[in-house]
PDB file of C-alpha atoms in Angstrom:
ATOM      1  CA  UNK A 177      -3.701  -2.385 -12.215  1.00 85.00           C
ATOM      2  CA  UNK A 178      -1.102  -0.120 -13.827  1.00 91.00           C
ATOM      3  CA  UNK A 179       2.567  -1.031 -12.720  1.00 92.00           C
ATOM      4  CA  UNK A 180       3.136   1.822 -10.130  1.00 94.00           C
ATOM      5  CA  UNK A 181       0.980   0.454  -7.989  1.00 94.00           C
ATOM      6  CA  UNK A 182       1.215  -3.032  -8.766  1.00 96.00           C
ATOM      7  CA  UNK A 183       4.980  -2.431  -7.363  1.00 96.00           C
ATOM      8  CA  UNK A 184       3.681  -0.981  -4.076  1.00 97.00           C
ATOM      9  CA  UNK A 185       1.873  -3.760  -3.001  1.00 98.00           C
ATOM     10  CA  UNK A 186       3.955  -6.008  -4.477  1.00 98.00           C
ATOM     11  CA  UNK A 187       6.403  -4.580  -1.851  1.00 98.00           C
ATOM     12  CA  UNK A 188       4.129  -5.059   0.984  1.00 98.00           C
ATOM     13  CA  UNK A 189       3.550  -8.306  -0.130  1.00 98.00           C
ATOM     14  CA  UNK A 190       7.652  -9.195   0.259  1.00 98.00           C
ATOM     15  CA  UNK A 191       7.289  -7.727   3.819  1.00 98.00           C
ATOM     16  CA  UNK A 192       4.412  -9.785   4.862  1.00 98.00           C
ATOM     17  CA  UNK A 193       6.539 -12.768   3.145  1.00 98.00           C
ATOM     18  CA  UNK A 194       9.392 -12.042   5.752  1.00 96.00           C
ATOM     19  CA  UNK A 195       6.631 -12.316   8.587  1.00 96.00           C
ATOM     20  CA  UNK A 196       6.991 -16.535   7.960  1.00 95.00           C
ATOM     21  CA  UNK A 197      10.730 -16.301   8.192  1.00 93.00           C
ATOM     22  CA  UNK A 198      11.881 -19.103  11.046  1.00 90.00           C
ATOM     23  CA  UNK A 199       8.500 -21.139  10.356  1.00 92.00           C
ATOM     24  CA  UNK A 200       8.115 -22.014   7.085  1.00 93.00           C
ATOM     25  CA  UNK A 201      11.569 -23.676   5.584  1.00 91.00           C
ATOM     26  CA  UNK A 202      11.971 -25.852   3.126  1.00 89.00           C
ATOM     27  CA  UNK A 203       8.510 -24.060   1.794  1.00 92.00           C
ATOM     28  CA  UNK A 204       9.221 -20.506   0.435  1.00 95.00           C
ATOM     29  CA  UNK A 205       8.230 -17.631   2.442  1.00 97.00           C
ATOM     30  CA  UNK A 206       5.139 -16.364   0.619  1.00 98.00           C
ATOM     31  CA  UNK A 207       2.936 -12.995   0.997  1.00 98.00           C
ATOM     32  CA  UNK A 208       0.025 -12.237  -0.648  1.00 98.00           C
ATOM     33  CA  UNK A 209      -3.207  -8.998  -0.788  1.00 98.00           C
ATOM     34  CA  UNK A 210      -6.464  -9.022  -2.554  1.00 98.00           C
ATOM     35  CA  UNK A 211      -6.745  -5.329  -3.490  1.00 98.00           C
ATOM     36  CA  UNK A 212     -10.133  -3.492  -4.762  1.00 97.00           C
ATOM     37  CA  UNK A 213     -10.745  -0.384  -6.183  1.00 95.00           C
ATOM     38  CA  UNK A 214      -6.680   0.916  -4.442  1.00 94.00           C
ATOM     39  CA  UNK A 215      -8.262  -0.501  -0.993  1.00 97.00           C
ATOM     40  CA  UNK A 216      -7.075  -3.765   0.631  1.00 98.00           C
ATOM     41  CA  UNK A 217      -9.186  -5.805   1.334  1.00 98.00           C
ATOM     42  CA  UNK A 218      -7.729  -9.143   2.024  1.00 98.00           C
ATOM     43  CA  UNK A 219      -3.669 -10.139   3.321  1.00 98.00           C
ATOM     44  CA  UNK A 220      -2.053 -12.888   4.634  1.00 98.00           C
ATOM     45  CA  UNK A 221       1.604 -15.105   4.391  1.00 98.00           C
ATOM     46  CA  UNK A 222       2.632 -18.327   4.789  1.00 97.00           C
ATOM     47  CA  UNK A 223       3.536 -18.611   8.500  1.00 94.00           C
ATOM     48  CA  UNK A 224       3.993 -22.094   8.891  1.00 92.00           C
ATOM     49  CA  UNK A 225       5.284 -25.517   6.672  1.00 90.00           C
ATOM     50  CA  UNK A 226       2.235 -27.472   6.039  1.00 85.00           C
ATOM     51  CA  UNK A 227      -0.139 -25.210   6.651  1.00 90.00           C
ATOM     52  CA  UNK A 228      -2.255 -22.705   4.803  1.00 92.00           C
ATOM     53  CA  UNK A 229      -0.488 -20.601   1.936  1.00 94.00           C
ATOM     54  CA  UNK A 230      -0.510 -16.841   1.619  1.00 96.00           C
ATOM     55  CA  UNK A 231      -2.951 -16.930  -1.053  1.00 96.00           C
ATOM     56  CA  UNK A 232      -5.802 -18.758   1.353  1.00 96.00           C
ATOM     57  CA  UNK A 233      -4.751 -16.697   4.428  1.00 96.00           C
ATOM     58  CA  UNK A 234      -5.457 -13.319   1.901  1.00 98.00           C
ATOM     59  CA  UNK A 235      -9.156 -15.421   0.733  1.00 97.00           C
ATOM     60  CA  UNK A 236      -9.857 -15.959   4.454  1.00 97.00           C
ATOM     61  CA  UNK A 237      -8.977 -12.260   6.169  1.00 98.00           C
ATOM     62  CA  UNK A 238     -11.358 -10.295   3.967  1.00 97.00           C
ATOM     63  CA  UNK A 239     -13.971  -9.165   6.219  1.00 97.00           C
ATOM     64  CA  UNK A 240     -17.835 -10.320   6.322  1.00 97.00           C
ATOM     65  CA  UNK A 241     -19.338  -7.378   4.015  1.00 96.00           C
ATOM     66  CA  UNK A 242     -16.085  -7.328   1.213  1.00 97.00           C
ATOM     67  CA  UNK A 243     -16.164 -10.945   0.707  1.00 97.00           C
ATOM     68  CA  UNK A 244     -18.575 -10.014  -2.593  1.00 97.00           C
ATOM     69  CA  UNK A 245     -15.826  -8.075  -4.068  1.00 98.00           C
ATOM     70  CA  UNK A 246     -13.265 -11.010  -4.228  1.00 97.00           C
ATOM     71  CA  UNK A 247     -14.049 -11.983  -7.539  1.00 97.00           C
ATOM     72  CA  UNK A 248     -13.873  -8.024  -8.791  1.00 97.00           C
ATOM     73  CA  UNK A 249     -10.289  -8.299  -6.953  1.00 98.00           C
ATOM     74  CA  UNK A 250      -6.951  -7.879  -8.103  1.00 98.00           C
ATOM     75  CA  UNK A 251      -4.698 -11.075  -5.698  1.00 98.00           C
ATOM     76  CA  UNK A 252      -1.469  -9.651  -5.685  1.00 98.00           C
ATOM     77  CA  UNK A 253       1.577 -12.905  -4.551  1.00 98.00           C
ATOM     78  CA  UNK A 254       5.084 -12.736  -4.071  1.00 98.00           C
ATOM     79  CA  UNK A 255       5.661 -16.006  -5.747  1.00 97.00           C
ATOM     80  CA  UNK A 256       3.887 -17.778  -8.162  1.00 96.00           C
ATOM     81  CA  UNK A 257       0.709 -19.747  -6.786  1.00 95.00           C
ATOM     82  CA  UNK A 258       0.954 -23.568  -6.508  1.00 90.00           C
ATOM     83  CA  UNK A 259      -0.489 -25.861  -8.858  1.00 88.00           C
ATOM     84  CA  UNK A 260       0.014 -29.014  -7.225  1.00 73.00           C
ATOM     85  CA  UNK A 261      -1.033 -31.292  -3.915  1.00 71.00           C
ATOM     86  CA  UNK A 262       1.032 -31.381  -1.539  1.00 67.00           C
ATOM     87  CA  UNK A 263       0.144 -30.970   1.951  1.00 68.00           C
ATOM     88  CA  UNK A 264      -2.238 -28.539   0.649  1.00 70.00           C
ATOM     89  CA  UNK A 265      -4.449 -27.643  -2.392  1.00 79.00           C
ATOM     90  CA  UNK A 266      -3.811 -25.747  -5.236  1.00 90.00           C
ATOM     91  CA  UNK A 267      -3.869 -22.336  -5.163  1.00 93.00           C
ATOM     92  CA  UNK A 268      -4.720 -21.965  -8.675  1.00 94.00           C
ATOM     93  CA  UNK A 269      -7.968 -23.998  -7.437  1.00 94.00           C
ATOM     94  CA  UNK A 270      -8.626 -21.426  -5.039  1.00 94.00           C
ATOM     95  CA  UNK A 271      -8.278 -18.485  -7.017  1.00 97.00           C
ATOM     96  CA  UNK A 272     -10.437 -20.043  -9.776  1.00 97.00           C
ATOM     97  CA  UNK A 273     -13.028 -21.191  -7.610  1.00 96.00           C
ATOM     98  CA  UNK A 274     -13.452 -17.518  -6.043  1.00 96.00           C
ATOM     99  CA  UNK A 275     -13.224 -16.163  -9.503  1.00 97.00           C
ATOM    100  CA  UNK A 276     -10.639 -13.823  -9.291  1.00 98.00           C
ATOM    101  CA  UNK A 277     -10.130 -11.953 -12.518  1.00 98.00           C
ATOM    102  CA  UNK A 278      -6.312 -10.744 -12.089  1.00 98.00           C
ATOM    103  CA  UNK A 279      -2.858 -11.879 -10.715  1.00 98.00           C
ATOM    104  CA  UNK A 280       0.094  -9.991 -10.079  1.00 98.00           C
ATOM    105  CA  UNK A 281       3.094 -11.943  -9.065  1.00 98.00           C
ATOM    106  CA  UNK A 282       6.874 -11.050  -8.419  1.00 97.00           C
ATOM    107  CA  UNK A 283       8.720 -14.312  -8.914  1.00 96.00           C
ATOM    108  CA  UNK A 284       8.188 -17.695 -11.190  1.00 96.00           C
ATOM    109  CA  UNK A 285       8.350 -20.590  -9.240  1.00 94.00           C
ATOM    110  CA  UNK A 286      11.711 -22.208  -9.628  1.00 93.00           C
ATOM    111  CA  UNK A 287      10.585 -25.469  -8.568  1.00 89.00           C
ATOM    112  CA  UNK A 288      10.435 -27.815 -11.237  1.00 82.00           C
ATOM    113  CA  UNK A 289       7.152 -28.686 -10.659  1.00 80.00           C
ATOM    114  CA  UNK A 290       5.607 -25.214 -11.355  1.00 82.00           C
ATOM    115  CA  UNK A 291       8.125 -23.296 -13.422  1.00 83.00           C
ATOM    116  CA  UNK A 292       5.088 -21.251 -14.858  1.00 90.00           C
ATOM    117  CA  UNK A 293       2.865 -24.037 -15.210  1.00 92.00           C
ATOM    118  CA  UNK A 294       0.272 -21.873 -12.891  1.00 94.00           C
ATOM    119  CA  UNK A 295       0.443 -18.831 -14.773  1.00 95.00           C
ATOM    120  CA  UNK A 296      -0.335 -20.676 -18.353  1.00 95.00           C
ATOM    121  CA  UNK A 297      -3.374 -22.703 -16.269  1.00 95.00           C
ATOM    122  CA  UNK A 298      -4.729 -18.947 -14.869  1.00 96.00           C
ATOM    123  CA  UNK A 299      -4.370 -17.443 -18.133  1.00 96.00           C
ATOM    124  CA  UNK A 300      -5.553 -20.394 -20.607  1.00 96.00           C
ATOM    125  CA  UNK A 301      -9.122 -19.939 -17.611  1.00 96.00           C
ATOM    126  CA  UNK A 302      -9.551 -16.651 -18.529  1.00 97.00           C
ATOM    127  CA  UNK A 303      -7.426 -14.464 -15.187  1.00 97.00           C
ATOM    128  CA  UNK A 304      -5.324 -11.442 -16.799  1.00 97.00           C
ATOM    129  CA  UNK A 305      -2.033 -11.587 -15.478  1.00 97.00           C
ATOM    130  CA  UNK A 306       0.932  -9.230 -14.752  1.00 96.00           C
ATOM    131  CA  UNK A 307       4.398 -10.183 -13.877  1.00 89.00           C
ATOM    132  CA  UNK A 308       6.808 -11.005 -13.449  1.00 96.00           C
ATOM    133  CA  UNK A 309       7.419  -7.722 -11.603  1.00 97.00           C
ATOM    134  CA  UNK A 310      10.536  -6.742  -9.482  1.00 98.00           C
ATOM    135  CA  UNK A 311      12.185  -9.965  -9.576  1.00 96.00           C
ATOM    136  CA  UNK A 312      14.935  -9.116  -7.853  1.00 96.00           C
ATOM    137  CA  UNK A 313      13.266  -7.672  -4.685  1.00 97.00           C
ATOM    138  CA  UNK A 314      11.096 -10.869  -4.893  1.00 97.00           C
ATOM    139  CA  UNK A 315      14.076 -13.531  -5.508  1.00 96.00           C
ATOM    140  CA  UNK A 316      15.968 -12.055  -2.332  1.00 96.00           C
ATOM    141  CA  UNK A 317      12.948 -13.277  -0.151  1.00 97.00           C
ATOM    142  CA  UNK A 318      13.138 -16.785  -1.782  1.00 96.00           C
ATOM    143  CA  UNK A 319      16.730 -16.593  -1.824  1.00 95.00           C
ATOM    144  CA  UNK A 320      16.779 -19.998   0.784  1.00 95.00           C
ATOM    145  CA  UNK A 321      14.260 -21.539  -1.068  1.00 95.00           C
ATOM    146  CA  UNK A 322      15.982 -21.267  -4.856  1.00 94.00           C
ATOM    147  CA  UNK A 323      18.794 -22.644  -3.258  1.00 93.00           C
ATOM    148  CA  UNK A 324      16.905 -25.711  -1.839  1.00 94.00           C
ATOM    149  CA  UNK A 325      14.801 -26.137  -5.365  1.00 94.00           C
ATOM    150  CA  UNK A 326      17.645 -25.810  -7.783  1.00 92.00           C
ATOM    151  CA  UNK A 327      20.711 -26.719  -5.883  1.00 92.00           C
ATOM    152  CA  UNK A 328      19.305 -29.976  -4.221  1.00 93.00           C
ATOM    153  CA  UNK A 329      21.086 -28.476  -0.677  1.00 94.00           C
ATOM    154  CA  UNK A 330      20.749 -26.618   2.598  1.00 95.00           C
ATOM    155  CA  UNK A 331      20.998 -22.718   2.152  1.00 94.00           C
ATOM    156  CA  UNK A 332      24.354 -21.777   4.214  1.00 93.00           C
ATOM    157  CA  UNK A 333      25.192 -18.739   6.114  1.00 92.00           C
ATOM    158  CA  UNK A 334      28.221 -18.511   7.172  1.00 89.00           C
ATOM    159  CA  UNK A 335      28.761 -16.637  10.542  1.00 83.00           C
ATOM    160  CA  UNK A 336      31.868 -15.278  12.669  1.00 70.00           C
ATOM    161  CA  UNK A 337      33.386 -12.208  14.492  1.00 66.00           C
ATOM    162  CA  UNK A 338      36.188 -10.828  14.213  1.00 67.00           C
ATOM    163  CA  UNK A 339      38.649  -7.996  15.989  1.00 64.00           C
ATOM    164  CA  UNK A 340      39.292  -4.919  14.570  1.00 64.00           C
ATOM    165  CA  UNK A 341      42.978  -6.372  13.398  1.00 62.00           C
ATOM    166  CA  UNK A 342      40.989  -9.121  11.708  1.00 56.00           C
ATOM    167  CA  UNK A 343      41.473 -12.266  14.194  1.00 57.00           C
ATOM    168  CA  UNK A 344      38.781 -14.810  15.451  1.00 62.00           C
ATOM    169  CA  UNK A 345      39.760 -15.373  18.464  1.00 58.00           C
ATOM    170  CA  UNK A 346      42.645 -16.802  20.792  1.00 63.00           C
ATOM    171  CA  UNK A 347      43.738 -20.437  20.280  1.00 65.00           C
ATOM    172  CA  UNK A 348      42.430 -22.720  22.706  1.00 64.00           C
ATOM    173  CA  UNK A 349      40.869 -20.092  24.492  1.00 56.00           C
ATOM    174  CA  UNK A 350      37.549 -18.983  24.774  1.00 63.00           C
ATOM    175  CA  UNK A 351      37.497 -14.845  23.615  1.00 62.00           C
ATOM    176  CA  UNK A 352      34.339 -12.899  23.860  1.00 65.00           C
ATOM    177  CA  UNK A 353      34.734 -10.472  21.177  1.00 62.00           C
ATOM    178  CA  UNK A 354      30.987  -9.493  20.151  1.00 64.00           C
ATOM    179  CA  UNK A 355      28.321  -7.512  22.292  1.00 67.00           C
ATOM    180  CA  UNK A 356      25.284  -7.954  23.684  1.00 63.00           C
ATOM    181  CA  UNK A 357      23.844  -6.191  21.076  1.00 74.00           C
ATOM    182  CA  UNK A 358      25.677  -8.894  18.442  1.00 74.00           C
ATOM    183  CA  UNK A 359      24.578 -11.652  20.600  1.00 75.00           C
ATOM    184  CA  UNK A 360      20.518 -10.766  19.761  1.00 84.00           C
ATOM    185  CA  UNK A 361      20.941 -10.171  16.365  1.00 80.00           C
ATOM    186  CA  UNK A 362      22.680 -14.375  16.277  1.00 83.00           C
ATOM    187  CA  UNK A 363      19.843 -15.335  18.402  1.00 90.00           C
ATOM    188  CA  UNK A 364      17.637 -13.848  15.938  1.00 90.00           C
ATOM    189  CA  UNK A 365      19.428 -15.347  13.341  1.00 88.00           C
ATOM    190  CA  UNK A 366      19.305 -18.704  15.125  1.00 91.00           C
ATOM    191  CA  UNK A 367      15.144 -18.278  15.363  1.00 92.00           C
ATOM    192  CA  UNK A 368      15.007 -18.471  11.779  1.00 93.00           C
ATOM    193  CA  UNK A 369      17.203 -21.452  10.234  1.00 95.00           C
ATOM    194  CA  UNK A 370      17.014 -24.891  11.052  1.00 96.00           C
ATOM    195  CA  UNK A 371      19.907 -26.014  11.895  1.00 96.00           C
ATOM    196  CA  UNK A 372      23.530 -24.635  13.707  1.00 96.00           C
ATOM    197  CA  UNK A 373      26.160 -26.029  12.665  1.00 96.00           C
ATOM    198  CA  UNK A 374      29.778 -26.232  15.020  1.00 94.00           C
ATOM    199  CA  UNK A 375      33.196 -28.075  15.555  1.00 93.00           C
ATOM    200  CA  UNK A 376      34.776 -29.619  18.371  1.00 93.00           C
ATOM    201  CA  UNK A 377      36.883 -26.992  19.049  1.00 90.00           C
ATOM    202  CA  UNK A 378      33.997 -24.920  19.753  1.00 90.00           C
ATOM    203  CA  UNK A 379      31.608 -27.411  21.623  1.00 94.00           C
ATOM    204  CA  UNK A 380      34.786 -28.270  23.572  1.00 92.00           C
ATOM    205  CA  UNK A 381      36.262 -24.251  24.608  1.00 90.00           C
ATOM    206  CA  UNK A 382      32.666 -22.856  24.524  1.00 89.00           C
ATOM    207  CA  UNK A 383      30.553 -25.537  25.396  1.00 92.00           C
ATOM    208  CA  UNK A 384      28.040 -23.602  23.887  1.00 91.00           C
ATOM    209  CA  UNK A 385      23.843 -24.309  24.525  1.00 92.00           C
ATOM    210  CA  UNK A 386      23.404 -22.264  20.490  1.00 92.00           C
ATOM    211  CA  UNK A 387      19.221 -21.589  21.474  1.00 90.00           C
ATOM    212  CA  UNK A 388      17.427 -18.783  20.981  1.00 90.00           C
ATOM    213  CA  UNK A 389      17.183 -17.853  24.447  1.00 86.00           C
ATOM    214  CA  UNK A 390      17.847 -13.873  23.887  1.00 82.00           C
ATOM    215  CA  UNK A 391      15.551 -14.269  21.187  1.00 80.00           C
ATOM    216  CA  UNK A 392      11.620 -15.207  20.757  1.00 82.00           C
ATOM    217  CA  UNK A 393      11.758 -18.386  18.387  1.00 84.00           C
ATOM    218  CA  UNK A 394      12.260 -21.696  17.733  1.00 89.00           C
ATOM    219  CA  UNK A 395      15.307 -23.294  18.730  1.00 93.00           C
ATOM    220  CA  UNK A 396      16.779 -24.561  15.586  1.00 95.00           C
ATOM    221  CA  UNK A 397      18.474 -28.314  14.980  1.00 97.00           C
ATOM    222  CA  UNK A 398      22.243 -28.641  16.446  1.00 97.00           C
ATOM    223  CA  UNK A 399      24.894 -30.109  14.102  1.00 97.00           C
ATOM    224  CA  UNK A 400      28.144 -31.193  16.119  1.00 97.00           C
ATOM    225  CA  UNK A 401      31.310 -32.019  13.865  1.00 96.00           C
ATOM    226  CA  UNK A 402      32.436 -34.641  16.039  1.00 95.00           C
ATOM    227  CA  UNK A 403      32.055 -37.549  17.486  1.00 96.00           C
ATOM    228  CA  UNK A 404      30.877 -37.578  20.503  1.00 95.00           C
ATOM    229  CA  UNK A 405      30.268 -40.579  22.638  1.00 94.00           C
ATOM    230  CA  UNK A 406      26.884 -41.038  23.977  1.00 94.00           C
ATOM    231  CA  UNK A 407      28.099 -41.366  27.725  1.00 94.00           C
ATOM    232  CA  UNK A 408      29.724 -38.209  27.365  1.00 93.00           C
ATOM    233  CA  UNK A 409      27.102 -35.977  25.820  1.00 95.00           C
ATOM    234  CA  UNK A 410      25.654 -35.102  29.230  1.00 93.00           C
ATOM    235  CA  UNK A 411      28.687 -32.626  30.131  1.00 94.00           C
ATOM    236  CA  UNK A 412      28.031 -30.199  26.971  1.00 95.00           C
ATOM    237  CA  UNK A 413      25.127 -28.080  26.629  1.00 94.00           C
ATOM    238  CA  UNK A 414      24.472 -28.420  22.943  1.00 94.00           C
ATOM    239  CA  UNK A 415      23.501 -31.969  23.731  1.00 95.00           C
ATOM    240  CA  UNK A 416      20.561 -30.987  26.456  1.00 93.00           C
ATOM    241  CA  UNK A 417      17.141 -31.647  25.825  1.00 88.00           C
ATOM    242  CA  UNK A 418      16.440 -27.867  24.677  1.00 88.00           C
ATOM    243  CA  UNK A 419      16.505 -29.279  20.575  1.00 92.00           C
ATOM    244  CA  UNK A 420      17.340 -31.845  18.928  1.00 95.00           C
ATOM    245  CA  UNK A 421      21.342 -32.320  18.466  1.00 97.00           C
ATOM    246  CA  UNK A 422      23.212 -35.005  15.910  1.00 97.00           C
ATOM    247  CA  UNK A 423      27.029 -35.573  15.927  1.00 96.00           C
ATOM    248  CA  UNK A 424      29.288 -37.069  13.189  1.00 97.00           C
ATOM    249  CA  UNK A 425      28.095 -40.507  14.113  1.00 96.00           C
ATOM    250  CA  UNK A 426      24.401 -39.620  14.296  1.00 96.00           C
ATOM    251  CA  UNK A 427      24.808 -38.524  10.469  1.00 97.00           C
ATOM    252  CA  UNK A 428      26.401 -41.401   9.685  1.00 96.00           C
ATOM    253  CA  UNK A 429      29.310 -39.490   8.199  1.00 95.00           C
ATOM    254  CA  UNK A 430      32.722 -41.385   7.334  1.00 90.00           C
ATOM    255  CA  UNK A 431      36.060 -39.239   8.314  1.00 87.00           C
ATOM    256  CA  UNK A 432      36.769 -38.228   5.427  1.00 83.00           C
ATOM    257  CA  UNK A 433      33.301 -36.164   4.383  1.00 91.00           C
ATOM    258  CA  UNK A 434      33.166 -33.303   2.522  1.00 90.00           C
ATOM    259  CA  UNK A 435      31.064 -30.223   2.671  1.00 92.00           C
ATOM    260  CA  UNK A 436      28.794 -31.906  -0.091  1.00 92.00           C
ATOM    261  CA  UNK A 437      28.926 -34.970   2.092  1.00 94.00           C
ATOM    262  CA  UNK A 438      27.457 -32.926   4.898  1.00 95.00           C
ATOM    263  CA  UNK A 439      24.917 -30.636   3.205  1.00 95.00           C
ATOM    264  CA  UNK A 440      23.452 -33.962   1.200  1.00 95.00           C
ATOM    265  CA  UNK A 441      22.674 -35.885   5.027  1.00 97.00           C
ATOM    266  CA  UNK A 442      21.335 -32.039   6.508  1.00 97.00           C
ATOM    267  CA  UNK A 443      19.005 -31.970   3.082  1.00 96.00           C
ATOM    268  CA  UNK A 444      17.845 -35.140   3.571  1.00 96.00           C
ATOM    269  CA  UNK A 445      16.531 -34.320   7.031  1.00 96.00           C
ATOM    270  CA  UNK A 446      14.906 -31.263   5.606  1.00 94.00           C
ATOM    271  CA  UNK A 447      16.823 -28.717   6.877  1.00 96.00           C
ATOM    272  CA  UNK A 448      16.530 -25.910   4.302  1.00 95.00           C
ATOM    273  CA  UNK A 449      18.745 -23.165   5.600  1.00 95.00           C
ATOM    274  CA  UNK A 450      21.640 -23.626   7.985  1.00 96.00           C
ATOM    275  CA  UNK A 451      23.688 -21.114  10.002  1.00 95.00           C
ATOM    276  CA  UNK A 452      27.527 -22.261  10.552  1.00 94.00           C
ATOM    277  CA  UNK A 453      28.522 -20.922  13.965  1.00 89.00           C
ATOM    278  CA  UNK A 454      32.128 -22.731  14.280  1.00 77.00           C
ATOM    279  CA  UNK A 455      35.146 -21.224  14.823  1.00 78.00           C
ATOM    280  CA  UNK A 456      38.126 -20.932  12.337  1.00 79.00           C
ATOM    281  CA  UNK A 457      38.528 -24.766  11.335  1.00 85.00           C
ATOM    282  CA  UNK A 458      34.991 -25.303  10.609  1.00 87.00           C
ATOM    283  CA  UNK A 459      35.719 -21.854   8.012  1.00 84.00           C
ATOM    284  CA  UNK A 460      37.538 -23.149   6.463  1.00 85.00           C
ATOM    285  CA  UNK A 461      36.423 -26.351   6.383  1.00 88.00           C
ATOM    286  CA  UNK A 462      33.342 -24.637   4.794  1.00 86.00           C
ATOM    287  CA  UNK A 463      35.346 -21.760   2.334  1.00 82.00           C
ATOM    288  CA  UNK A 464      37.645 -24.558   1.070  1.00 74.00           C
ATOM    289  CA  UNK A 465      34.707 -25.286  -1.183  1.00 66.00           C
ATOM    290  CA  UNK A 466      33.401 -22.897  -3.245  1.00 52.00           C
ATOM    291  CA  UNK A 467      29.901 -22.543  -3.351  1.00 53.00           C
ATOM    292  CA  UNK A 468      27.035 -20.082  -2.925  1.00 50.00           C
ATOM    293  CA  UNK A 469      27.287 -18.647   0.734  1.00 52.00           C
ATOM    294  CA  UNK A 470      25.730 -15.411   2.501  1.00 51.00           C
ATOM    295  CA  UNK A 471      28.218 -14.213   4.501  1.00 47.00           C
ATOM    296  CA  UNK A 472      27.309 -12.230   7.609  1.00 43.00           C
TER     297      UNK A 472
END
């Protein structure tokens, strides 16, 4: 396959990826096409952690009368295949085992465990491989993921609004400065990380219920920085049974934590990408420390 068209699919390939965004953290969002003679003939992403990777869902969509030209395919992947057991099989297995002559990926793996340890497996069997190719498109749909892998921490956006003369909000007051319109884009945001993350000052003036309920999705984790007493937690709405909420105390965080301190207890609970909805404390509580941030 000539690199023209290796780059269209590949493209198609980082949309389906996107498809498992809100489902799939701490695993990478994955997207993947068997492609014969310029015809697809197989597709598939990873839609949810645990279960069955792009590469499989690609195997398993061809239809009834193409599966024969699998092993004349070219299995075009977003990001590397695996190589390992985890909760599933290797991929490598499975594209051996159907015989696939040719790989085209976007991304190497940055997880230590893989690191192009597939790609010297598939081409030491015999598979002719190309890539990587448009690494850049490819990273930003791992972008969480790298961060997770290499960093040892939760991926952090950091979101706000602000006025047109650049202020947050009123002190002590709650001030509705975003639209509707705003609001479903947050709740979309919401549907796919795994945690929110807020201050007092917020759960206190807002008393907010941060779910997803303009929004189809999950609703993600809820991270007070507080401490909030347990005989007290029925007044506020982030502590309702709608997902699962910890405070301060719940974390088993001292007083004097730092963003590291935080990010280190969220990571162990395996929340790969968090969204930081405070107000202008919790900023810069958050900015104080530099590290890698998306702002939105």
């Amino acid at each position: 396959m000539d690199k023209v068209q290796a780059e269209k699919y590949l493209a198609y390939c980082f949309y389906l990826a996107e498809q498992g965004s809100g489902s799939v953290s701490p695993n990478p969002k994955v997207g993947a096409l068997l492609v014969y003679n310029e015809r697809i003939i197989g597709e598939g992403y990873h839609q949810q952690f645990g279960k069955a990777h792009a590469e499989l869902r690609a195997i398993e969509s061809v239809k009834p009368e193409d599966v024969h030209l699998i092993s004349k395919a070219t299995l075009l992947v977003s990001l590397e295949p695996c190589n390992h057991y985890g909760k599933t099989g290797p991929c490598t297995e499975l594209i051996l085992k159907n015989k696939i002559p040719e790989l085209v990926f976007s991304n190497f793996d940055p997880n230590p465990l893989m690191a192009g340890n597939s790609i010297r497996l598939l081409e030491r069997a015999g598979v002719k491989i190309s890539g990587p190719l448009m690494e850049h498109e490819g990273h930003q749909v791992i972008r969480e993921y790298v961060c997770n892998v290499t960093k040892r921490r939760p991926y952090v956006i950091l979101k706000f609004a602000q006025t047109a003369d650049y202020f947050l909000g009123k002190t002590n007051m709650r001030t509705k400065i975003s639209s509707f319109a705003s609001d479903l884009c947050v709740h979309r945001w919401r549907s796919e990380v795994d945690a929110i993350v807020i201050g007092k000052n917020t759960l206190e003036i807002d008393n907010p219920s941060l779910t997803t309920r303009h929004w189809a999705g999950k609703n993600p984790v809820r991270i007070v920085l507080a401490r909030i007493a347990k005989n007290q937690r029925s007044k506020w709405n982030a502590f309702n049974n709608d997902a699962t909420t910890y405070d301060l105390d719940d974390l088993g965080l001292k007083d004097a934590y730092s963003v590291d301190d935080l990010l280190a207890k969220l990571f162990e609970l395996k929340l790969g990408i968090v969204l930081v909805e405070g107000g202008a404390q919790i900023f810069r509580f958050f900015t104080n420390q530099v590290f890698g941030m998306r702002p939105e």
